[in-house]
Structures are given as C-alpha cells and as structure tokens.
Amino acid sequence: TVLSSIDAGKLPAPSEEVKKAGIAELRALRAYYYWLICDNFGDAPLLTAPTLDLPVSSTRREIYNFIVSELKEVNPSLSEVQGGVMYGRMNKWAGKTLLANVYLNATVYVGEPHWDDCIAQCDEIINSGKCNLSPNYRDNFRALGTESSKEILLTSPFDRTLAGGN
C-alpha cells in the first residue's frame, strides 16, 4: 500500500533521489518479509499491489523467484552506509546478506543449488570492507553502542521508554 501510494504521488518525497532510495528500501524489506513466508510456509499469496480480491496462493518457487528478482533489482539503489543513519534500516549489505541466505537455501526452496551465487554475495560483502565481525562476541548484545557496529546488518531498534513493547 505504501509503495502504491508513493507511486501515485499520495506520499510525496522531498526529491526524486530520496523517493528512489525509499522505494528501494521498501522493496527490499518486502522481499525480506516474503523470505520469512517462503522459509516458514512455502506456498502463500504473493501480493505486490493493494487489492480487495481474495488472493490466490503462489508456489514457493514463484515467491523465491520474486525475492531474488526484487533484491537483484533494488540492491544497487540501497545505501552503502553501515550503521549510523542506516541503523535499523535496510542497506545494501543487509540486502546482499538476505540474497546470500536465499541462495544458500535454494535447494530447499526450489530444488536447485545456488552455492556459487551465495558465495558471490558473501564475497562482495566481505570485500566491501564495510562489514566485519565484532572483536568481542558480546558487543552485539549491548543495550547501547550497537548503532555503529560493522557486524549488525539489520536490526529492529528497541527503546524501553520511547518504543515499548515485546
């Protein structure tokens, strides 16, 4: 619905560049949520636009193909910034990690191995120099200071005071 509203001009953006980046980020997040569906359930409805019609089920292969296609298309438009302003947001490295994970599990999802594709995504992440393992394993689980982590690629920020919940 949000993507359709942006496309229809109902949600204006300050510039075309910001609009393009926002759309890429939303599409990558949509691919992430479809990956969760694909991984946990297999076949499910695949919706890319709002509808009042009862959705029909898509095969796990169709969902897999959609995820791969979306990520390959939007990853070049995602921010390369790691941490800071991109903390809790989908950046290029989170998108590539998701794509690597999808390729890693392709044998389960569609019966075809995609090991070389997985390795290629991982190599790009490693060779970028933007991501790295934290020197101390516990650093990733601190309450404060993870915003600049080179290891945390996508997270859901939580603030006990400003954003309570689970």
Backbone as ProteinMPNN parsed JSONL, in Angstrom:
{"seq_chain_A": "TVLSSIDAGKLPAPSEEVKKAGIAELRALRAYYYWLICDNFGDAPLLTAPTLDLPVSSTRREIYNFIVSELKEVNPSLSEVQGGVMYGRMNKWAGKTLLANVYLNATVYVGEPHWDDCIAQCDEIINSGKCNLSPNYRDNFRALGTESSKEILLTSPFDRTLAGGN", "coords_chain_A": {"N_chain_A": [[0.824, -1.184, 0.0], [1.929, 1.247, 0.804], [4.006, 1.541, -1.083], [2.449, 1.744, -3.436], [1.086, 4.083, -2.849], [3.172, 5.924, -2.818], [4.009, 5.746, -5.494], [1.704, 6.737, -6.713], [1.83, 9.342, -5.99], [0.663, 10.165, -3.648], [2.035, 10.113, -1.298], [4.336, 12.293, -0.897], [7.79, 12.858, -1.788], [10.83, 14.498, -0.789], [12.648, 14.743, -2.876], [13.532, 13.321, -6.096], [15.648, 11.571, -5.832], [15.594, 10.831, -3.101], [13.106, 9.639, -3.096], [13.535, 7.444, -4.851], [15.466, 6.015, -3.391], [14.012, 5.437, -1.063], [11.931, 3.843, -2.078], [13.423, 1.672, -3.015], [14.414, 0.691, -0.587], [12.022, -0.029, 0.733], [11.067, -2.01, -1.016], [13.085, -3.921, -0.709], [12.717, -4.57, 1.962], [10.162, -5.647, 1.778], [10.796, -7.898, 0.273], [12.307, -9.188, 2.199], [10.317, -9.851, 4.102], [8.758, -11.531, 2.54], [10.63, -13.519, 2.206], [10.673, -14.57, 4.804], [8.104, -15.679, 4.842], [8.321, -17.53, 2.722], [10.348, -19.176, 3.718], [9.228, -20.167, 6.084], [6.66, -21.137, 5.426], [6.365, -21.819, 2.721], [4.36, -22.222, 0.08], [2.239, -19.45, -0.606], [0.086, -16.527, -0.707], [1.13, -14.061, -3.056], [1.461, -10.815, -3.108], [1.738, -7.735, -4.729], [0.575, -5.342, -4.975], [-2.069, -3.307, -3.655], [-5.215, -4.889, -3.089], [-8.677, -5.804, -3.246], [-9.574, -8.2, -3.8], [-9.827, -11.715, -3.159], [-6.841, -13.245, -2.355], [-4.825, -15.469, -4.367], [-2.973, -18.483, -3.967], [0.56, -18.582, -4.33], [3.281, -20.465, -5.654], [6.074, -21.856, -3.817], [8.359, -21.635, -5.369], [7.663, -19.496, -7.084], [7.537, -17.426, -5.215], [10.179, -17.489, -4.27], [11.539, -16.8, -6.687], [10.536, -14.216, -6.991], [11.602, -12.907, -4.715], [14.398, -13.105, -5.2], [14.57, -11.718, -7.655], [13.596, -9.15, -6.917], [15.524, -8.35, -4.975], [17.914, -8.397, -6.467], [17.338, -6.395, -8.266], [16.902, -4.062, -6.665], [19.085, -3.833, -4.894], [21.41, -2.396, -5.947], [20.528, 0.222, -5.603], [20.329, 0.644, -2.923], [21.498, 2.087, 0.147], [24.992, 2.313, 0.882], [25.935, 2.877, 3.315], [26.904, 1.857, 6.509], [25.574, 1.247, 9.598], [25.058, 4.001, 11.927], [23.115, 6.512, 10.463], [21.754, 4.599, 9.032], [21.132, 2.622, 10.767], [19.011, 0.093, 11.796], [17.719, 0.086, 9.416], [17.209, -1.037, 6.024], [20.022, -1.664, 4.265], [22.491, -1.811, 1.581], [24.194, -3.931, 2.258], [22.761, -5.487, 4.053], [20.758, -6.252, 2.291], [22.259, -7.771, 0.443], [23.127, -9.781, 2.156], [20.708, -10.981, 2.796], [20.007, -11.916, 0.237], [22.114, -13.714, -0.161], [21.458, -15.576, 1.819], [19.035, -16.534, 0.832], [19.917, -17.736, -1.545], [21.589, -19.651, -0.371], [19.764, -21.396, 0.726], [18.413, -22.329, -1.463], [18.258, -24.932, -2.504], [16.478, -26.199, -0.788], [14.249, -24.538, -1.113], [13.658, -24.471, -3.928], [14.74, -26.706, -5.064], [17.167, -26.532, -6.392], [20.617, -26.076, -6.328], [22.397, -23.132, -5.399], [25.002, -22.385, -4.789], [27.342, -21.023, -5.733], [26.299, -18.513, -6.352], [25.542, -17.676, -3.808], [28.076, -17.581, -2.545], [29.251, -15.554, -4.09], [27.746, -13.276, -3.33], [28.416, -13.162, -0.606], [31.195, -12.795, -0.796], [31.259, -10.221, -1.953], [30.211, -8.701, 0.142], [32.137, -9.133, 2.175], [34.477, -8.213, 0.883], [33.871, -5.544, 0.595], [34.642, -4.141, 2.813], [33.042, -2.782, 4.527], [31.681, -4.229, 6.395], [32.156, -6.33, 9.214], [33.228, -8.78, 11.61], [32.533, -8.325, 15.062], [35.034, -7.615, 17.512], [34.559, -8.591, 20.045], [32.354, -10.971, 21.072], [30.112, -10.439, 22.706], [29.565, -7.77, 22.216], [27.568, -7.338, 20.333], [25.218, -7.59, 21.682], [24.797, -5.607, 23.459], [23.055, -3.011, 25.261], [23.433, -0.386, 24.554], [25.294, 1.409, 22.045], [25.479, -0.208, 19.796], [24.825, 0.909, 17.443], [26.833, 1.67, 15.713], [27.988, -0.644, 14.9], [29.836, -2.876, 12.864], [29.088, -5.379, 12.389], [26.36, -5.853, 12.808], [23.821, -6.027, 10.611], [21.104, -5.684, 9.972], [18.589, -4.653, 12.037], [15.993, -4.487, 14.527], [15.373, -1.636, 16.037], [15.027, -0.983, 19.495], [13.555, 0.688, 22.135], [13.118, 1.083, 25.435], [11.777, 3.194, 26.685], [10.845, 5.019, 24.672], [9.758, 3.393, 22.689], [8.162, 1.103, 23.601], [7.292, -2.358, 24.166], [7.433, -5.715, 23.051]], "CA_chain_A": [[0.0, 0.0, 0.0], [2.811, 2.411, 0.865], [4.647, 1.668, -2.389], [1.44, 2.227, -4.373], [0.81, 5.483, -2.502], [4.315, 6.716, -3.291], [3.926, 5.768, -6.963], [0.568, 7.567, -7.107], [2.076, 10.712, -5.561], [-0.089, 10.47, -2.428], [3.069, 10.317, -0.281], [5.402, 12.988, -1.626], [9.175, 12.785, -1.324], [11.484, 15.788, -0.995], [13.367, 14.747, -4.151], [13.482, 12.041, -6.817], [16.696, 10.712, -5.267], [15.068, 10.299, -1.841], [12.0, 8.747, -3.474], [14.116, 6.22, -5.403], [16.108, 5.289, -2.284], [12.949, 4.941, -0.188], [11.251, 2.739, -2.764], [14.345, 0.521, -2.998], [14.443, 0.159, 0.777], [10.742, -0.693, 0.999], [11.007, -3.25, -1.806], [13.987, -4.886, -0.076], [12.038, -5.039, 3.177], [9.075, -6.54, 1.335], [11.459, -9.161, -0.078], [12.659, -9.82, 3.479], [9.125, -10.456, 4.699], [8.394, -12.676, 1.706], [11.578, -14.593, 2.529], [10.167, -15.218, 6.022], [6.962, -16.501, 4.441], [8.852, -18.637, 1.905], [11.122, -20.06, 4.579], [8.394, -20.785, 7.116], [5.41, -21.724, 4.966], [6.418, -22.302, 1.336], [3.348, -21.601, -0.77], [1.467, -18.391, 0.053], [-0.252, -15.469, -1.662], [2.187, -13.104, -3.376], [0.786, -9.58, -3.493], [2.65, -6.608, -4.921], [-0.26, -4.145, -5.053], [-3.29, -3.469, -2.853], [-6.357, -5.477, -3.787], [-9.792, -6.232, -2.417], [-9.861, -9.571, -4.219], [-9.249, -12.787, -2.354], [-5.591, -13.633, -3.017], [-4.587, -16.873, -4.683], [-1.672, -18.931, -3.487], [1.685, -18.716, -5.254], [4.159, -21.559, -5.246], [7.314, -21.466, -3.172], [9.268, -21.224, -6.454], [7.28, -18.142, -7.512], [7.949, -16.497, -4.162], [11.642, -17.475, -4.342], [11.921, -16.011, -7.861], [10.204, -12.821, -6.701], [12.586, -12.405, -3.75], [15.686, -12.96, -5.895], [14.416, -10.653, -8.644], [13.49, -7.873, -6.2], [16.798, -7.984, -4.351], [18.89, -8.099, -7.513], [16.979, -5.126, -8.883], [16.988, -2.895, -5.781], [20.338, -3.734, -4.138], [22.288, -1.3, -6.376], [19.983, 1.515, -5.176], [20.342, 0.744, -1.468], [22.628, 2.823, 0.727], [26.156, 1.536, 1.289], [26.283, 3.293, 4.676], [26.73, 0.799, 7.505], [25.403, 1.844, 10.915], [24.707, 5.423, 11.946], [21.776, 6.858, 9.981], [21.114, 3.412, 8.46], [20.861, 1.657, 11.837], [17.61, -0.313, 11.816], [17.167, 0.217, 8.066], [17.744, -1.969, 5.029], [21.063, -1.108, 3.401], [22.975, -2.715, 0.539], [24.845, -5.107, 2.847], [21.667, -6.324, 4.554], [20.124, -6.825, 1.103], [23.133, -8.822, -0.089], [23.101, -10.879, 3.121], [19.436, -11.676, 2.584], [20.101, -12.647, -1.025], [23.012, -14.857, 0.088], [20.7, -16.557, 2.594], [18.059, -17.138, -0.084], [20.689, -18.651, -2.394], [22.079, -20.735, 0.475], [18.662, -22.329, 0.958], [17.708, -22.571, -2.726], [17.996, -26.362, -2.675], [15.255, -26.481, -0.038], [13.128, -23.767, -1.649], [13.305, -24.759, -5.325], [15.377, -27.936, -5.517], [18.347, -26.229, -7.202], [21.668, -25.418, -5.544], [22.926, -21.845, -5.881], [26.161, -22.147, -3.921], [28.233, -20.002, -6.291], [25.62, -17.224, -6.193], [25.665, -17.357, -2.384], [29.47, -17.204, -2.304], [29.494, -14.26, -4.739], [27.181, -12.231, -2.477], [29.235, -13.097, 0.616], [32.478, -12.191, -1.163], [31.058, -8.781, -2.129], [30.05, -8.123, 1.475], [33.437, -9.182, 2.851], [35.44, -7.371, 0.171], [33.487, -4.131, 0.666], [35.294, -3.519, 3.955], [32.03, -2.078, 5.324], [31.143, -5.14, 7.405], [33.188, -7.135, 9.853], [32.817, -9.347, 12.893], [32.962, -7.562, 16.239], [36.122, -8.295, 18.205], [34.018, -9.221, 21.242], [31.046, -11.562, 20.759], [29.056, -9.804, 23.499], [29.308, -6.409, 21.751], [26.334, -7.294, 19.548], [24.055, -7.745, 22.556], [24.761, -4.496, 24.404], [21.88, -2.149, 25.168], [23.849, 0.859, 23.901], [26.538, 1.382, 21.302], [25.491, -1.108, 18.64], [24.46, 1.681, 16.248], [27.979, 1.794, 14.819], [28.547, -1.976, 14.696], [30.049, -3.326, 11.489], [28.569, -6.738, 12.296], [24.901, -5.844, 12.781], [23.438, -5.546, 9.287], [19.711, -5.251, 10.017], [18.06, -4.877, 13.369], [14.811, -3.728, 14.9], [15.727, -0.843, 17.222], [14.088, -1.075, 20.612], [13.787, 1.662, 23.195], [12.165, 0.79, 26.508], [10.993, 4.383, 27.014], [10.196, 5.644, 23.513], [9.107, 2.41, 21.821], [7.961, -0.097, 24.406], [6.655, -3.499, 23.504], [8.0, -7.006, 23.401]], "C_chain_A": [[0.87, 1.251, 0.0], [3.497, 2.627, -0.483], [3.676, 2.216, -3.431], [1.121, 3.702, -4.117], [1.942, 6.398, -2.944], [4.259, 6.851, -4.8], [2.814, 6.692, -7.451], [0.748, 9.024, -6.694], [1.304, 11.118, -4.319], [0.838, 10.685, -1.234], [4.253, 10.978, -0.981], [6.762, 12.784, -0.967], [9.836, 14.131, -1.596], [12.257, 15.892, -2.314], [13.211, 13.385, -4.812], [14.499, 11.065, -6.247], [16.223, 10.055, -3.975], [13.94, 9.312, -2.121], [12.539, 7.406, -3.962], [14.741, 5.368, -4.298], [15.062, 4.684, -1.356], [12.208, 3.758, -0.783], [12.133, 1.492, -2.754], [14.362, -0.132, -1.624], [13.159, -0.595, 1.12], [10.613, -2.002, 0.234], [11.919, -4.32, -1.212], [13.372, -5.426, 1.211], [10.882, -5.963, 2.833], [9.657, -7.9, 0.961], [11.851, -9.912, 1.188], [11.442, -10.528, 4.09], [8.613, -11.623, 3.848], [9.371, -13.829, 1.907], [11.121, -15.32, 3.794], [8.997, -16.144, 5.69], [7.433, -17.734, 3.67], [9.552, -19.664, 2.784], [10.236, -20.833, 5.556], [7.195, -21.556, 6.584], [5.463, -22.307, 3.563], [5.442, -21.565, 0.463], [2.547, -20.574, 0.032], [1.045, -17.39, -1.01], [0.923, -14.506, -1.836], [1.513, -11.859, -3.93], [1.812, -8.464, -3.629], [1.89, -5.291, -5.086], [-1.505, -4.384, -4.205], [-4.424, -4.044, -3.701], [-7.449, -5.817, -2.78], [-10.19, -7.662, -2.756], [-9.207, -10.562, -3.264], [-7.98, -13.272, -3.04], [-5.526, -15.131, -3.285], [-3.174, -17.221, -4.231], [-0.665, -18.993, -4.628], [2.557, -19.847, -4.747], [5.4, -20.998, -4.555], [8.327, -20.996, -4.217], [8.946, -19.809, -6.924], [7.711, -17.104, -6.478], [9.472, -16.368, -4.142], [12.111, -16.59, -5.498], [11.646, -14.526, -7.647], [11.249, -12.205, -5.772], [13.92, -12.139, -4.447], [15.621, -11.794, -6.873], [14.381, -9.276, -7.975], [14.835, -7.436, -5.652], [17.857, -7.645, -5.39], [18.607, -6.738, -8.147], [17.227, -3.927, -7.951], [18.317, -2.752, -5.05], [21.269, -2.619, -4.633], [21.814, 0.081, -5.913], [19.97, 1.687, -3.664], [21.607, 1.442, -0.99], [23.756, 1.87, 1.106], [26.605, 1.901, 2.7], [25.961, 2.153, 5.637], [26.664, 1.459, 8.879], [24.992, 3.299, 10.81], [23.289, 5.662, 11.484], [21.037, 5.663, 9.393], [20.839, 2.339, 9.515], [19.362, 1.367, 11.883], [16.935, -0.193, 10.46], [17.864, -0.757, 7.124], [18.769, -1.245, 4.164], [21.519, -2.177, 2.407], [23.509, -4.018, 1.134], [23.81, -6.042, 3.465], [20.945, -6.99, 3.389], [20.94, -7.953, 0.502], [23.17, -10.025, 0.85], [21.817, -11.689, 2.97], [19.483, -12.493, 1.304], [21.013, -13.864, -0.88], [22.265, -15.959, 0.832], [19.677, -17.27, 1.712], [18.767, -18.131, -1.0], [21.176, -19.859, -1.603], [21.013, -21.818, 0.65], [17.882, -22.681, -0.307], [17.385, -24.044, -2.944], [16.713, -26.759, -1.96], [14.062, -25.798, -0.702], [12.689, -24.222, -3.042], [13.988, -25.996, -5.889], [16.595, -27.728, -6.401], [19.409, -25.575, -6.325], [22.135, -24.125, -6.21], [24.114, -21.437, -5.02], [27.043, -21.018, -4.438], [27.616, -18.606, -6.179], [25.712, -16.748, -4.74], [27.073, -16.856, -2.076], [29.776, -15.834, -2.906], [28.949, -13.11, -3.896], [28.029, -12.052, -1.216], [30.586, -12.445, 0.329], [32.353, -10.679, -1.335], [30.927, -8.086, -0.779], [31.401, -8.041, 2.174], [34.415, -8.21, 2.204], [35.101, -5.884, 0.202], [34.251, -3.404, 1.775], [34.323, -2.786, 4.865], [31.531, -2.916, 6.498], [32.282, -5.993, 7.95], [32.63, -7.715, 11.143], [33.334, -8.462, 14.019], [34.059, -8.319, 16.957], [35.653, -9.055, 19.45], [32.593, -9.689, 20.94], [29.908, -10.831, 21.47], [28.71, -8.388, 23.029], [27.981, -6.294, 21.009], [25.072, -7.337, 20.404], [23.978, -6.652, 23.612], [23.493, -3.683, 24.206], [22.212, -0.854, 24.435], [25.13, 0.635, 23.114], [26.577, 0.455, 20.107], [25.189, -0.368, 17.334], [25.606, 1.797, 15.248], [28.645, 0.441, 14.528], [28.708, -2.288, 13.211], [29.502, -4.733, 11.293], [27.051, -6.77, 12.169], [24.442, -5.217, 11.475], [21.991, -5.076, 9.223], [19.171, -5.616, 11.381], [16.759, -4.113, 13.534], [15.161, -2.948, 16.158], [14.629, -0.936, 18.267], [14.489, -0.064, 21.655], [12.707, 1.466, 24.247], [11.259, 1.965, 26.791], [10.195, 4.891, 25.823], [9.446, 4.663, 22.631], [8.954, 1.091, 22.557], [7.262, -1.192, 23.641], [7.308, -4.775, 23.96], [9.481, -6.89, 23.632]], "O_chain_A": [[0.585, 2.207, -0.721], [3.568, 3.753, -0.974], [4.054, 3.072, -4.231], [0.911, 4.471, -5.055], [1.7, 7.519, -3.393], [4.439, 7.945, -5.334], [2.959, 7.353, -8.479], [-0.096, 9.86, -7.015], [1.286, 12.297, -3.965], [0.471, 11.36, -0.272], [5.078, 10.296, -1.589], [6.866, 12.568, 0.24], [9.449, 14.833, -2.53], [12.493, 16.992, -2.812], [12.808, 12.415, -4.169], [14.241, 9.863, -6.186], [16.426, 8.857, -3.775], [13.831, 8.278, -1.463], [12.062, 6.353, -3.54], [14.568, 4.15, -4.271], [15.208, 3.545, -0.912], [11.896, 2.792, -0.088], [11.649, 0.387, -2.513], [14.329, -1.357, -1.509], [13.202, -1.667, 1.723], [10.109, -2.991, 0.768], [11.567, -5.5, -1.21], [13.497, -6.613, 1.51], [10.65, -6.954, 3.525], [9.082, -8.937, 1.293], [11.741, -11.137, 1.243], [11.541, -11.671, 4.537], [8.091, -12.598, 4.388], [8.986, -14.993, 1.793], [11.174, -16.549, 3.854], [8.916, -17.26, 6.203], [6.988, -18.85, 3.942], [9.37, -20.869, 2.614], [10.471, -22.013, 5.818], [6.752, -22.521, 7.208], [4.683, -23.204, 3.242], [5.664, -20.4, 0.133], [2.219, -20.799, 1.197], [1.593, -17.4, -2.112], [1.62, -14.181, -0.875], [1.052, -11.844, -5.071], [2.653, -8.272, -2.751], [2.498, -4.245, -5.311], [-1.948, -5.522, -4.052], [-4.563, -3.719, -4.88], [-7.173, -6.082, -1.61], [-11.035, -8.259, -2.089], [-8.178, -10.28, -2.651], [-8.033, -13.676, -4.202], [-6.083, -15.943, -2.547], [-2.303, -16.357, -4.13], [-0.991, -19.401, -5.743], [2.57, -20.149, -3.553], [5.727, -19.819, -4.694], [9.075, -20.051, -3.966], [9.855, -19.007, -7.14], [8.193, -16.028, -6.834], [9.998, -15.263, -4.012], [12.975, -15.732, -5.315], [12.431, -13.678, -8.072], [11.725, -11.098, -6.023], [14.499, -11.064, -4.295], [16.533, -10.967, -6.909], [15.058, -8.349, -8.419], [15.245, -6.29, -5.837], [18.62, -6.697, -5.206], [19.532, -6.018, -8.521], [17.71, -2.888, -8.402], [18.654, -1.649, -4.621], [21.875, -1.943, -3.802], [22.615, 1.012, -5.839], [19.635, 2.764, -3.17], [22.65, 1.389, -1.643], [23.513, 0.764, 1.588], [27.547, 1.307, 3.226], [24.881, 1.564, 5.582], [27.599, 2.154, 9.278], [24.621, 3.775, 9.737], [22.351, 5.089, 12.039], [19.814, 5.703, 9.264], [20.359, 1.256, 9.18], [18.547, 2.282, 11.996], [15.719, -0.351, 10.355], [18.965, -1.234, 7.4], [18.427, -0.325, 3.421], [21.004, -3.294, 2.395], [23.295, -5.091, 0.569], [23.967, -7.262, 3.405], [20.56, -8.156, 3.48], [20.388, -8.976, 0.097], [23.238, -11.166, 0.392], [21.834, -12.919, 3.01], [19.045, -13.643, 1.287], [20.714, -14.929, -1.419], [22.419, -17.138, 0.515], [19.481, -18.479, 1.839], [18.277, -19.24, -1.21], [21.173, -20.977, -2.119], [21.326, -23.007, 0.713], [16.804, -23.269, -0.225], [16.343, -24.369, -3.513], [15.942, -27.569, -2.475], [12.995, -26.396, -0.84], [11.493, -24.347, -3.309], [13.831, -26.302, -7.071], [17.017, -28.654, -7.093], [19.111, -24.597, -5.639], [22.249, -24.047, -7.433], [24.216, -20.291, -4.581], [27.449, -20.148, -3.668], [28.326, -17.63, -5.938], [25.932, -15.565, -4.478], [27.24, -15.827, -1.422], [30.485, -15.036, -2.293], [29.608, -12.079, -3.757], [28.323, -10.927, -0.812], [31.067, -11.635, 1.122], [33.237, -9.933, -0.913], [31.474, -7.001, -0.582], [31.764, -6.992, 2.705], [35.104, -7.465, 2.901], [35.944, -5.05, -0.128], [34.481, -2.198, 1.688], [34.737, -2.224, 5.879], [31.02, -2.377, 7.479], [33.233, -6.326, 7.243], [31.666, -7.19, 11.7], [34.435, -7.917, 13.94], [34.024, -9.549, 17.009], [36.272, -10.038, 19.857], [31.731, -8.882, 20.59], [28.846, -10.628, 20.882], [27.666, -7.857, 23.407], [27.339, -5.245, 21.059], [23.97, -7.139, 19.891], [23.19, -6.748, 24.552], [22.923, -3.666, 23.115], [21.35, -0.287, 23.763], [25.948, -0.215, 23.464], [27.617, 0.339, 19.458], [25.285, -0.946, 16.251], [25.368, 2.001, 14.057], [29.742, 0.395, 13.972], [27.823, -1.999, 12.405], [29.454, -5.231, 10.169], [26.512, -7.638, 11.483], [24.644, -4.024, 11.248], [21.686, -4.145, 8.478], [19.287, -6.759, 11.823], [16.464, -3.199, 12.764], [15.24, -3.53, 17.24], [13.443, -0.962, 17.94], [15.662, 0.022, 22.017], [11.522, 1.662, 23.977], [10.085, 1.771, 27.106], [9.001, 5.165, 25.947], [8.562, 5.08, 21.881], [9.548, 0.083, 22.175], [6.699, -0.951, 22.573], [7.694, -4.906, 25.121], [10.138, -7.885, 23.94]]}, "name": "protein", "num_of_chains": 1, "seq": "TVLSSIDAGKLPAPSEEVKKAGIAELRALRAYYYWLICDNFGDAPLLTAPTLDLPVSSTRREIYNFIVSELKEVNPSLSEVQGGVMYGRMNKWAGKTLLANVYLNATVYVGEPHWDDCIAQCDEIINSGKCNLSPNYRDNFRALGTESSKEILLTSPFDRTLAGGN"}
